[in-house]
Amino acid sequence: MSCCSRRRKNPHRLNILLTNGRFPVSIDLARQLHVLSHTVYVVDPMHYHVCRFSRAVKRSTWVPTPHIDAPGFIAAVKKVIKQSSIDLIIPMHEEIFYLAESKDPEIVNRMFAPPWEVLLRLHNKWTFSQFLSDIGLQAPKAHLCKSRADVERALQGPGEWAVKPVFGRAASKVFHLKQGDRIPDGCDVSEDNHYIAQEWITGQRYCSYMLIRAGRVQAFSLYPVWETIDGSSCVYFRSIAHPEVEKYVTAIATALPDVGGQLAFDFIEAEDRGMMAIECNPRATSGIHLFSGTPLLAQAFVSGHPAPPIPTHYTTFTVIPPQGASRQLAPGMMMWKRSERGWKAYLLHMKRLVGSKDVVFSGRDVLPSLMQPFLLTSYYEICRERGLSLPDMFQWDLVWEPKTSLGVAANDERRDSGVGASSNEAS
């Protein structure tokens, strides 16, 4: 079924804002919400992105880049909220941190996301590790590192370690080190940029995605990491069930009784130690794709606060995608190199490639696919201007770091305007 077909009659339509329109998950979720006849709006610092050309999106609005102008981004989002009478905000990437940090009631009272303090605790790899221990869940051994000396101490013991920033993402600046290894020059750990030395564990990797409200899981999807383009970014998604993971995430939801939002976890299953969460992404992730073409996830999003109350909630149970449902990012799948793994793996890869649907293409919403050559040209021009690789460029203007937070921006503004100057300076 096409994700833009058979729109359902809905007497309780909402105006829903997605906080970026560039990622495949953005257009996929827009289409899922469109199936339930909700009106979808998008903001993005890019003028041209995949959602701008989709029938599922009523309007796309350019906003300032939060990474360099967080106050301007917040002001622009508030303007869209007022102009489009937004009922619900669904954050899609790390712009969630700027929005939550603002603590502006016009935003946070409409946004389906944890409070700012909870977001930080879950996003920070060290405090997330401590949180898992506090609630009795198994987690890899870890050490907080505030200097290169701290990293050296962590490497004195036996074993292998993943040394990475506590606020890192994907595989960026992840160093695989063992006892006695020299710390790479690129490891920029400092008092202002903490790292975590996390036990390196081998085993089957999984990615989960869920919506939680009032201490329970409202929607849940899980897929094994089978096909990647860089060892980290997954491009093939197949829905599976795993009771141990489900028990793990239920315990996390129970430990957050007053929190609502999207939570995604990277898991690894070690043969001798079972299932462990490595890190948390408290935002939209690729698990959304497994609900593609169905209204299930869209129903869960609007079934409770902060969505406006309706006479009958759409769903009061945990929704899951059909078992075995599969989706792919076709461009990424076609980057696979046969020489890397041999013929058997190549044939399995080809079976997945021809046997699953692309997450962007839709027969009833073809313009986003037709515009891909234009968009790619636009993206590479931005890469050239900024001196960034394509993956880095795609995230750069949405990425949150302590040094780009609203608090830092406010301090810089006060300094530039002379606020807080001494009486002698003022005179």
CSV table of C-alpha atoms in Angstrom, one decimal:
chain,number,residue,atom,x,y,z
A,1,MET,CA,0.0,0.0,0.0
A,2,SER,CA,1.4,3.4,-0.9
A,3,CYS,CA,2.0,5.6,2.1
A,4,CYS,CA,0.0,8.5,0.6
A,5,SER,CA,-3.0,6.4,-0.4
A,6,ARG,CA,-6.4,5.8,1.2
A,7,ARG,CA,-6.5,8.7,3.6
A,8,ARG,CA,-8.8,7.9,6.4
A,9,LYS,CA,-11.6,10.1,7.5
A,10,ASN,CA,-10.7,11.8,10.7
A,11,PRO,CA,-12.9,14.1,12.7
A,12,HIS,CA,-10.0,15.1,14.9
A,13,ARG,CA,-7.4,16.3,12.5
A,14,LEU,CA,-4.3,17.9,14.0
A,15,ASN,CA,-1.8,20.4,12.7
A,16,ILE,CA,1.5,18.7,13.3
A,17,LEU,CA,5.0,20.2,12.9
A,18,LEU,CA,8.1,18.1,12.1
A,19,THR,CA,11.2,19.9,13.1
A,20,ASN,CA,13.2,19.0,10.0
A,21,GLY,CA,12.4,17.7,6.5
A,22,ARG,CA,15.7,16.4,5.2
A,23,PHE,CA,15.9,12.9,6.5
A,24,PRO,CA,14.2,9.7,5.2
A,25,VAL,CA,12.4,9.3,8.6
A,26,SER,CA,11.0,12.8,8.1
A,27,ILE,CA,9.2,12.1,4.9
A,28,ASP,CA,8.2,8.6,6.0
A,29,LEU,CA,6.6,9.9,9.2
A,30,ALA,CA,4.9,12.8,7.3
A,31,ARG,CA,3.3,10.2,5.0
A,32,GLN,CA,2.2,8.1,7.9
A,33,LEU,CA,0.5,11.1,9.6
A,34,HIS,CA,-1.0,12.0,6.2
A,35,VAL,CA,-2.8,8.6,6.1
A,36,LEU,CA,-4.7,9.7,9.2
A,37,SER,CA,-5.6,13.0,7.5
A,38,HIS,CA,-3.5,15.1,9.8
A,39,THR,CA,-2.0,18.3,8.3
A,40,VAL,CA,1.8,18.2,8.3
A,41,TYR,CA,4.1,21.2,8.4
A,42,VAL,CA,7.9,21.1,8.3
A,43,VAL,CA,10.7,23.6,9.2
A,44,ASP,CA,14.3,23.1,8.1
A,45,PRO,CA,17.5,25.2,7.7
A,46,MET,CA,17.8,23.8,4.2
A,47,HIS,CA,15.8,25.6,1.5
A,48,TYR,CA,15.5,22.4,-0.5
A,49,HIS,CA,15.0,19.0,1.1
A,50,VAL,CA,13.0,15.8,0.4
A,51,CYS,CA,9.8,16.8,2.3
A,52,ARG,CA,9.5,20.1,0.4
A,53,PHE,CA,8.3,18.1,-2.6
A,54,SER,CA,6.0,15.7,-0.9
A,55,ARG,CA,2.2,15.7,-1.2
A,56,ALA,CA,2.1,14.7,2.5
A,57,VAL,CA,3.5,18.1,3.6
A,58,LYS,CA,1.3,21.2,3.4
A,59,ARG,CA,4.1,23.7,3.9
A,60,SER,CA,7.8,23.8,4.4
A,61,THR,CA,9.4,26.8,6.1
A,62,TRP,CA,13.0,27.9,6.1
A,63,VAL,CA,14.4,28.6,9.6
A,64,PRO,CA,17.9,29.7,10.8
A,65,THR,CA,20.4,27.0,11.6
A,66,PRO,CA,20.2,26.1,15.3
A,67,HIS,CA,23.9,25.1,15.4
A,68,ILE,CA,25.0,28.7,14.8
A,69,ASP,CA,21.8,30.7,15.6
A,70,ALA,CA,19.8,28.9,18.3
A,71,PRO,CA,17.8,31.9,19.4
A,72,GLY,CA,16.9,32.7,15.8
A,73,PHE,CA,15.8,29.1,15.3
A,74,ILE,CA,13.6,29.2,18.4
A,75,ALA,CA,12.0,32.5,17.3
A,76,ALA,CA,11.3,31.1,13.8
A,77,VAL,CA,9.7,27.9,15.1
A,78,LYS,CA,7.4,30.0,17.4
A,79,LYS,CA,6.4,32.0,14.4
A,80,VAL,CA,5.4,28.9,12.5
A,81,ILE,CA,3.5,27.6,15.6
A,82,LYS,CA,1.4,30.8,15.6
A,83,GLN,CA,0.9,31.1,11.9
A,84,SER,CA,-0.1,27.5,11.3
A,85,SER,CA,-2.0,26.9,14.6
A,86,ILE,CA,0.3,23.9,15.5
A,87,ASP,CA,-1.2,21.4,17.8
A,88,LEU,CA,1.7,18.9,18.1
A,89,ILE,CA,5.5,19.2,17.5
A,90,ILE,CA,7.4,16.0,16.7
A,91,PRO,CA,11.2,16.5,16.9
A,92,MET,CA,13.2,14.6,14.3
A,93,HIS,CA,16.9,15.0,15.1
A,94,GLU,CA,19.2,16.9,17.5
A,95,GLU,CA,17.3,20.2,17.1
A,96,ILE,CA,15.2,18.6,19.9
A,97,PHE,CA,17.9,19.8,22.3
A,98,TYR,CA,17.6,23.5,21.3
A,99,LEU,CA,13.8,23.3,21.5
A,100,ALA,CA,13.7,21.6,24.9
A,101,GLU,CA,16.5,23.9,26.3
A,102,SER,CA,14.4,26.9,25.4
A,103,LYS,CA,11.8,25.9,28.0
A,104,ASP,CA,9.5,28.2,26.1
A,105,PRO,CA,5.9,27.1,26.9
A,106,GLU,CA,4.7,27.8,23.3
A,107,ILE,CA,7.1,25.0,22.3
A,108,VAL,CA,7.5,22.6,25.2
A,109,ASN,CA,3.8,22.4,25.9
A,110,ARG,CA,3.2,21.1,22.3
A,111,MET,CA,6.4,19.0,21.9
A,112,PHE,CA,6.4,15.3,22.3
A,113,ALA,CA,9.7,15.0,24.0
A,114,PRO,CA,11.2,14.4,27.5
A,115,PRO,CA,12.0,17.5,29.6
A,116,TRP,CA,15.4,19.1,29.0
A,117,GLU,CA,17.1,17.6,32.1
A,118,VAL,CA,15.9,14.1,31.2
A,119,LEU,CA,17.0,14.5,27.6
A,120,LEU,CA,20.5,15.4,28.7
A,121,ARG,CA,20.7,12.5,31.0
A,122,LEU,CA,19.7,10.0,28.3
A,123,HIS,CA,21.8,11.6,25.5
A,124,ASN,CA,25.0,11.8,27.6
A,125,LYS,CA,26.6,8.4,27.2
A,126,TRP,CA,28.1,8.5,30.7
A,127,THR,CA,25.0,9.5,32.6
A,128,PHE,CA,22.9,7.1,30.5
A,129,SER,CA,25.3,4.3,31.6
A,130,GLN,CA,24.8,5.4,35.2
A,131,PHE,CA,21.0,5.5,34.7
A,132,LEU,CA,21.0,1.9,33.5
A,133,SER,CA,22.9,0.8,36.6
A,134,ASP,CA,20.6,2.7,38.9
A,135,ILE,CA,17.5,0.9,37.6
A,136,GLY,CA,19.2,-2.5,37.7
A,137,LEU,CA,19.8,-3.1,34.0
A,138,GLN,CA,23.0,-4.6,32.6
A,139,ALA,CA,25.3,-2.2,30.8
A,140,PRO,CA,28.9,-2.3,29.6
A,141,LYS,CA,31.6,-1.2,32.0
A,142,ALA,CA,32.5,2.5,31.6
A,143,HIS,CA,34.8,5.2,32.8
A,144,LEU,CA,34.3,9.0,32.5
A,145,CYS,CA,37.3,10.7,31.0
A,146,LYS,CA,37.9,14.5,31.4
A,147,SER,CA,41.5,14.4,30.2
A,148,ARG,CA,43.9,12.3,28.2
A,149,ALA,CA,45.3,11.2,31.6
A,150,ASP,CA,41.9,9.7,32.4
A,151,VAL,CA,41.9,7.8,29.1
A,152,GLU,CA,45.4,6.5,29.8
A,153,ARG,CA,44.2,5.2,33.2
A,154,ALA,CA,41.2,3.5,31.6
A,155,LEU,CA,43.6,1.8,29.1
A,156,GLN,CA,45.8,0.4,31.9
A,157,GLY,CA,43.4,-2.5,32.5
A,158,PRO,CA,42.9,-5.5,30.3
A,159,GLY,CA,40.4,-5.6,27.6
A,160,GLU,CA,39.3,-3.4,24.7
A,161,TRP,CA,37.5,0.0,24.9
A,162,ALA,CA,35.4,2.3,22.8
A,163,VAL,CA,36.6,5.8,23.6
A,164,LYS,CA,34.2,8.4,22.4
A,165,PRO,CA,32.6,11.8,23.3
A,166,VAL,CA,29.7,11.6,25.7
A,167,PHE,CA,27.7,13.8,23.3
A,168,GLY,CA,28.8,12.1,20.1
A,169,ARG,CA,26.7,10.5,17.4
A,170,ALA,CA,26.9,7.6,15.0
A,171,ALA,CA,30.6,6.5,14.6
A,172,SER,CA,32.0,10.0,14.9
A,173,LYS,CA,35.3,10.1,16.9
A,174,VAL,CA,34.9,6.6,18.2
A,175,PHE,CA,38.3,5.1,18.9
A,176,HIS,CA,38.8,1.3,19.4
A,177,LEU,CA,41.7,1.0,21.8
A,178,LYS,CA,43.2,-1.7,24.0
A,179,GLN,CA,45.7,-1.8,26.9
A,180,GLY,CA,48.9,0.0,26.0
A,181,ASP,CA,47.6,1.7,22.9
A,182,ARG,CA,48.7,5.3,22.1
A,183,ILE,CA,45.8,7.8,22.3
A,184,PRO,CA,45.1,9.2,18.8
A,185,ASP,CA,45.7,12.9,18.2
A,186,GLY,CA,42.0,13.2,17.2
A,187,CYS,CA,40.8,12.3,20.7
A,188,ASP,CA,40.1,15.9,21.9
A,189,VAL,CA,39.0,15.0,25.4
A,190,SER,CA,39.1,17.9,27.9
A,191,GLU,CA,37.4,19.4,30.9
A,192,ASP,CA,35.0,21.0,28.4
A,193,ASN,CA,34.6,17.9,26.2
A,194,HIS,CA,34.1,14.8,28.2
A,195,TYR,CA,34.6,11.3,26.8
A,196,ILE,CA,33.6,7.9,27.9
A,197,ALA,CA,35.8,4.8,27.8
A,198,GLN,CA,33.2,2.1,27.3
A,199,GLU,CA,33.9,-1.6,27.3
A,200,TRP,CA,34.2,-2.9,23.8
A,201,ILE,CA,31.7,-5.8,23.3
A,202,THR,CA,31.3,-8.0,20.3
A,203,GLY,CA,28.1,-9.7,19.3
A,204,GLN,CA,24.9,-9.2,17.3
A,205,ARG,CA,23.8,-5.6,17.2
A,206,TYR,CA,20.2,-4.4,17.3
A,207,CYS,CA,18.5,-1.0,17.1
A,208,SER,CA,15.2,-0.3,18.8
A,209,TYR,CA,12.7,2.6,18.6
A,210,MET,CA,9.8,3.3,20.9
A,211,LEU,CA,7.3,5.9,22.0
A,212,ILE,CA,6.6,6.1,25.7
A,213,ARG,CA,4.0,7.8,27.8
A,214,ALA,CA,3.2,7.6,31.5
A,215,GLY,CA,5.6,4.8,32.1
A,216,ARG,CA,4.5,2.5,29.4
A,217,VAL,CA,5.6,1.7,25.8
A,218,GLN,CA,3.0,2.9,23.3
A,219,ALA,CA,4.9,1.9,20.1
A,220,PHE,CA,7.9,-0.3,19.6
A,221,SER,CA,10.1,-1.6,16.7
A,222,LEU,CA,13.3,-3.5,16.6
A,223,TYR,CA,15.7,-4.5,13.8
A,224,PRO,CA,19.1,-6.3,13.7
A,225,VAL,CA,22.0,-4.4,12.2
A,226,TRP,CA,22.7,-6.4,9.1
A,227,GLU,CA,23.5,-3.9,6.3
A,228,THR,CA,25.5,-0.8,6.8
A,229,ILE,CA,27.5,1.6,4.6
A,230,ASP,CA,30.2,2.6,7.1
A,231,GLY,CA,29.9,0.0,9.8
A,232,SER,CA,27.5,2.2,11.7
A,233,SER,CA,24.7,3.6,9.5
A,234,CYS,CA,22.1,1.0,8.8
A,235,VAL,CA,20.5,0.9,5.4
A,236,TYR,CA,18.3,-2.2,5.7
A,237,PHE,CA,15.6,-2.6,8.3
A,238,ARG,CA,13.6,-5.8,9.0
A,239,SER,CA,11.2,-6.1,11.9
A,240,ILE,CA,11.9,-8.8,14.4
A,241,ALA,CA,10.7,-9.7,17.9
A,242,HIS,CA,13.2,-10.3,20.8
A,243,PRO,CA,11.7,-10.9,24.3
A,244,GLU,CA,14.9,-9.9,26.1
A,245,VAL,CA,15.0,-6.5,24.4
A,246,GLU,CA,11.3,-5.9,25.0
A,247,LYS,CA,11.8,-6.7,28.7
A,248,TYR,CA,14.7,-4.3,28.8
A,249,VAL,CA,12.9,-1.3,27.2
A,250,THR,CA,9.8,-1.9,29.3
A,251,ALA,CA,12.0,-1.5,32.4
A,252,ILE,CA,13.3,1.8,31.1
A,253,ALA,CA,9.8,3.1,30.4
A,254,THR,CA,8.7,2.1,33.9
A,255,ALA,CA,11.6,4.0,35.3
A,256,LEU,CA,10.4,7.2,33.5
A,257,PRO,CA,6.8,7.4,34.7
A,258,ASP,CA,6.4,11.2,34.0
A,259,VAL,CA,8.2,11.2,30.6
A,260,GLY,CA,6.7,11.1,27.1
A,261,GLY,CA,8.7,11.0,23.9
A,262,GLN,CA,10.7,9.0,21.4
A,263,LEU,CA,13.5,6.8,22.7
A,264,ALA,CA,15.9,4.7,20.6
A,265,PHE,CA,18.6,2.4,21.8
A,266,ASP,CA,21.5,0.6,20.3
A,267,PHE,CA,21.9,-2.9,21.8
A,268,ILE,CA,24.5,-5.6,21.6
A,269,GLU,CA,23.9,-9.2,22.5
A,270,ALA,CA,27.0,-10.9,23.8
A,271,GLU,CA,27.0,-14.7,23.9
A,272,ASP,CA,28.2,-14.9,27.5
A,273,ARG,CA,26.5,-11.8,29.0
A,274,GLY,CA,23.1,-11.3,27.2
A,275,MET,CA,21.6,-8.1,26.1
A,276,MET,CA,23.0,-4.6,26.9
A,277,ALA,CA,22.1,-1.1,25.7
A,278,ILE,CA,25.2,0.8,24.5
A,279,GLU,CA,23.6,4.3,24.1
A,280,CYS,CA,20.3,6.2,23.7
A,281,ASN,CA,19.1,8.5,21.1
A,282,PRO,CA,16.0,10.4,22.6
A,283,ARG,CA,14.6,11.3,19.2
A,284,ALA,CA,13.3,9.9,15.9
A,285,THR,CA,15.4,7.2,14.3
A,286,SER,CA,15.1,4.6,11.5
A,287,GLY,CA,12.8,2.4,13.5
A,288,ILE,CA,10.0,4.6,12.1
A,289,HIS,CA,10.5,3.0,8.7
A,290,LEU,CA,9.1,-0.3,9.9
A,291,PHE,CA,5.7,1.3,10.4
A,292,SER,CA,5.8,2.6,6.8
A,293,GLY,CA,2.5,2.4,4.9
A,294,THR,CA,0.4,1.9,8.1
A,295,PRO,CA,-1.4,4.3,10.5
A,296,LEU,CA,-0.1,2.5,13.6
A,297,LEU,CA,2.7,4.8,14.7
A,298,ALA,CA,0.7,7.9,13.7
A,299,GLN,CA,-2.1,6.7,16.0
A,300,ALA,CA,0.3,6.3,18.9
A,301,PHE,CA,1.7,9.8,18.4
A,302,VAL,CA,-1.7,11.5,18.9
A,303,SER,CA,-2.9,9.1,21.6
A,304,GLY,CA,-2.1,11.3,24.7
A,305,HIS,CA,-0.4,14.4,25.9
A,306,PRO,CA,0.8,16.7,24.4
A,307,ALA,CA,-1.6,16.1,21.6
A,308,PRO,CA,-5.0,17.7,22.3
A,309,PRO,CA,-7.4,15.4,24.1
A,310,ILE,CA,-10.0,13.7,21.9
A,311,PRO,CA,-13.2,11.9,22.9
A,312,THR,CA,-11.6,8.4,22.2
A,313,HIS,CA,-7.9,7.8,22.0
A,314,TYR,CA,-6.9,6.0,18.8
A,315,THR,CA,-4.9,3.4,20.7
A,316,THR,CA,-4.4,2.3,24.3
A,317,PHE,CA,-2.1,-0.6,23.6
A,318,THR,CA,1.5,-1.1,22.4
A,319,VAL,CA,1.6,-1.0,18.6
A,320,ILE,CA,4.3,-2.9,16.7
A,321,PRO,CA,5.0,-3.2,13.0
A,322,PRO,CA,4.2,-6.5,11.2
A,323,GLN,CA,6.8,-9.1,12.0
A,324,GLY,CA,9.1,-9.5,9.0
A,325,ALA,CA,8.2,-6.1,7.5
A,326,SER,CA,11.3,-4.7,5.7
A,327,ARG,CA,12.4,-1.4,4.3
A,328,GLN,CA,15.6,-0.1,2.7
A,329,LEU,CA,17.5,3.0,1.9
A,330,ALA,CA,18.1,2.0,-1.7
A,331,PRO,CA,21.0,4.4,-2.5
A,332,GLY,CA,22.9,3.1,0.5
A,333,MET,CA,22.1,-0.5,-0.3
A,334,MET,CA,23.6,0.0,-3.8
A,335,MET,CA,26.9,1.2,-2.3
A,336,TRP,CA,27.6,-2.3,-1.1
A,337,LYS,CA,30.8,-3.9,-2.4
A,338,ARG,CA,30.8,-7.6,-3.2
A,339,SER,CA,34.5,-7.9,-2.7
A,340,GLU,CA,34.1,-7.1,1.0
A,341,ARG,CA,32.4,-10.3,2.0
A,342,GLY,CA,32.2,-12.8,-0.8
A,343,TRP,CA,29.6,-14.3,-3.0
A,344,LYS,CA,27.3,-15.8,-0.3
A,345,ALA,CA,26.9,-12.5,1.4
A,346,TYR,CA,26.5,-10.8,-2.0
A,347,LEU,CA,23.6,-13.1,-2.9
A,348,LEU,CA,21.9,-12.5,0.4
A,349,HIS,CA,22.4,-8.7,0.0
A,350,MET,CA,20.8,-8.8,-3.5
A,351,LYS,CA,17.8,-10.8,-2.1
A,352,ARG,CA,17.3,-8.0,0.5
A,353,LEU,CA,17.8,-5.3,-2.2
A,354,VAL,CA,15.1,-6.7,-4.6
A,355,GLY,CA,12.8,-7.9,-1.8
A,356,SER,CA,12.2,-4.7,0.2
A,357,LYS,CA,10.7,-1.3,-0.6
A,358,ASP,CA,12.7,1.9,-0.6
A,359,VAL,CA,11.7,4.3,2.2
A,360,VAL,CA,11.6,7.4,-0.1
A,361,PHE,CA,9.9,6.1,-3.2
A,362,SER,CA,6.0,6.1,-3.3
A,363,GLY,CA,3.9,5.6,-6.4
A,364,ARG,CA,1.4,8.2,-5.2
A,365,ASP,CA,4.1,10.7,-4.1
A,366,VAL,CA,6.8,10.4,-6.8
A,367,LEU,CA,8.1,14.0,-6.8
A,368,PRO,CA,10.5,13.4,-3.8
A,369,SER,CA,12.1,10.6,-5.7
A,370,LEU,CA,12.2,12.5,-9.0
A,371,MET,CA,13.9,15.4,-7.3
A,372,GLN,CA,16.8,13.3,-5.9
A,373,PRO,CA,19.3,14.3,-8.6
A,374,PHE,CA,18.5,18.0,-8.0
A,375,LEU,CA,18.7,17.6,-4.2
A,376,LEU,CA,22.0,15.7,-4.5
A,377,THR,CA,23.5,18.5,-6.6
A,378,SER,CA,22.3,21.0,-4.0
A,379,TYR,CA,23.8,18.9,-1.2
A,380,TYR,CA,27.2,18.7,-2.8
A,381,GLU,CA,27.3,22.4,-3.4
A,382,ILE,CA,26.7,22.9,0.3
A,383,CYS,CA,29.5,20.4,1.0
A,384,ARG,CA,31.8,22.4,-1.2
A,385,GLU,CA,31.0,25.7,0.5
A,386,ARG,CA,31.4,24.3,4.0
A,387,GLY,CA,34.3,21.9,3.4
A,388,LEU,CA,32.3,18.9,4.8
A,389,SER,CA,31.6,15.4,3.7
A,390,LEU,CA,28.0,14.6,2.7
A,391,PRO,CA,27.1,12.7,6.0
A,392,ASP,CA,28.6,15.5,8.1
A,393,MET,CA,26.9,18.2,6.1
A,394,PHE,CA,23.6,16.5,6.4
A,395,GLN,CA,23.7,16.8,10.2
A,396,TRP,CA,25.9,19.7,10.8
A,397,ASP,CA,23.4,22.5,11.2
A,398,LEU,CA,21.1,20.5,13.4
A,399,VAL,CA,23.7,19.0,15.7
A,400,TRP,CA,23.7,20.1,19.4
A,401,GLU,CA,26.8,20.5,21.4
A,402,PRO,CA,27.3,22.1,24.8
A,403,LYS,CA,29.3,24.9,23.1
A,404,THR,CA,26.3,25.6,20.7
A,405,SER,CA,23.6,25.5,23.4
A,406,LEU,CA,21.1,28.4,24.0
A,407,GLY,CA,22.9,29.2,27.3
A,408,VAL,CA,26.2,29.8,25.6
A,409,ALA,CA,24.4,31.9,22.9
A,410,ALA,CA,22.8,34.0,25.6
A,411,ASN,CA,26.1,34.6,27.3
A,412,ASP,CA,27.7,35.6,24.1
A,413,GLU,CA,24.9,38.0,23.3
A,414,ARG,CA,25.2,39.6,26.7
A,415,ARG,CA,29.0,40.0,26.3
A,416,ASP,CA,28.7,41.5,22.8
A,417,SER,CA,26.1,44.0,24.0
A,418,GLY,CA,28.2,45.0,27.1
A,419,VAL,CA,25.7,43.7,29.6
A,420,GLY,CA,27.5,43.0,32.9
A,421,ALA,CA,30.2,45.6,32.3
A,422,SER,CA,31.7,47.3,35.3
A,423,SER,CA,30.7,50.8,36.3
A,424,ASN,CA,34.1,52.1,35.1
A,425,GLU,CA,33.6,50.5,31.7
A,426,ALA,CA,30.1,51.9,31.6
A,427,SER,CA,31.2,55.4,32.3
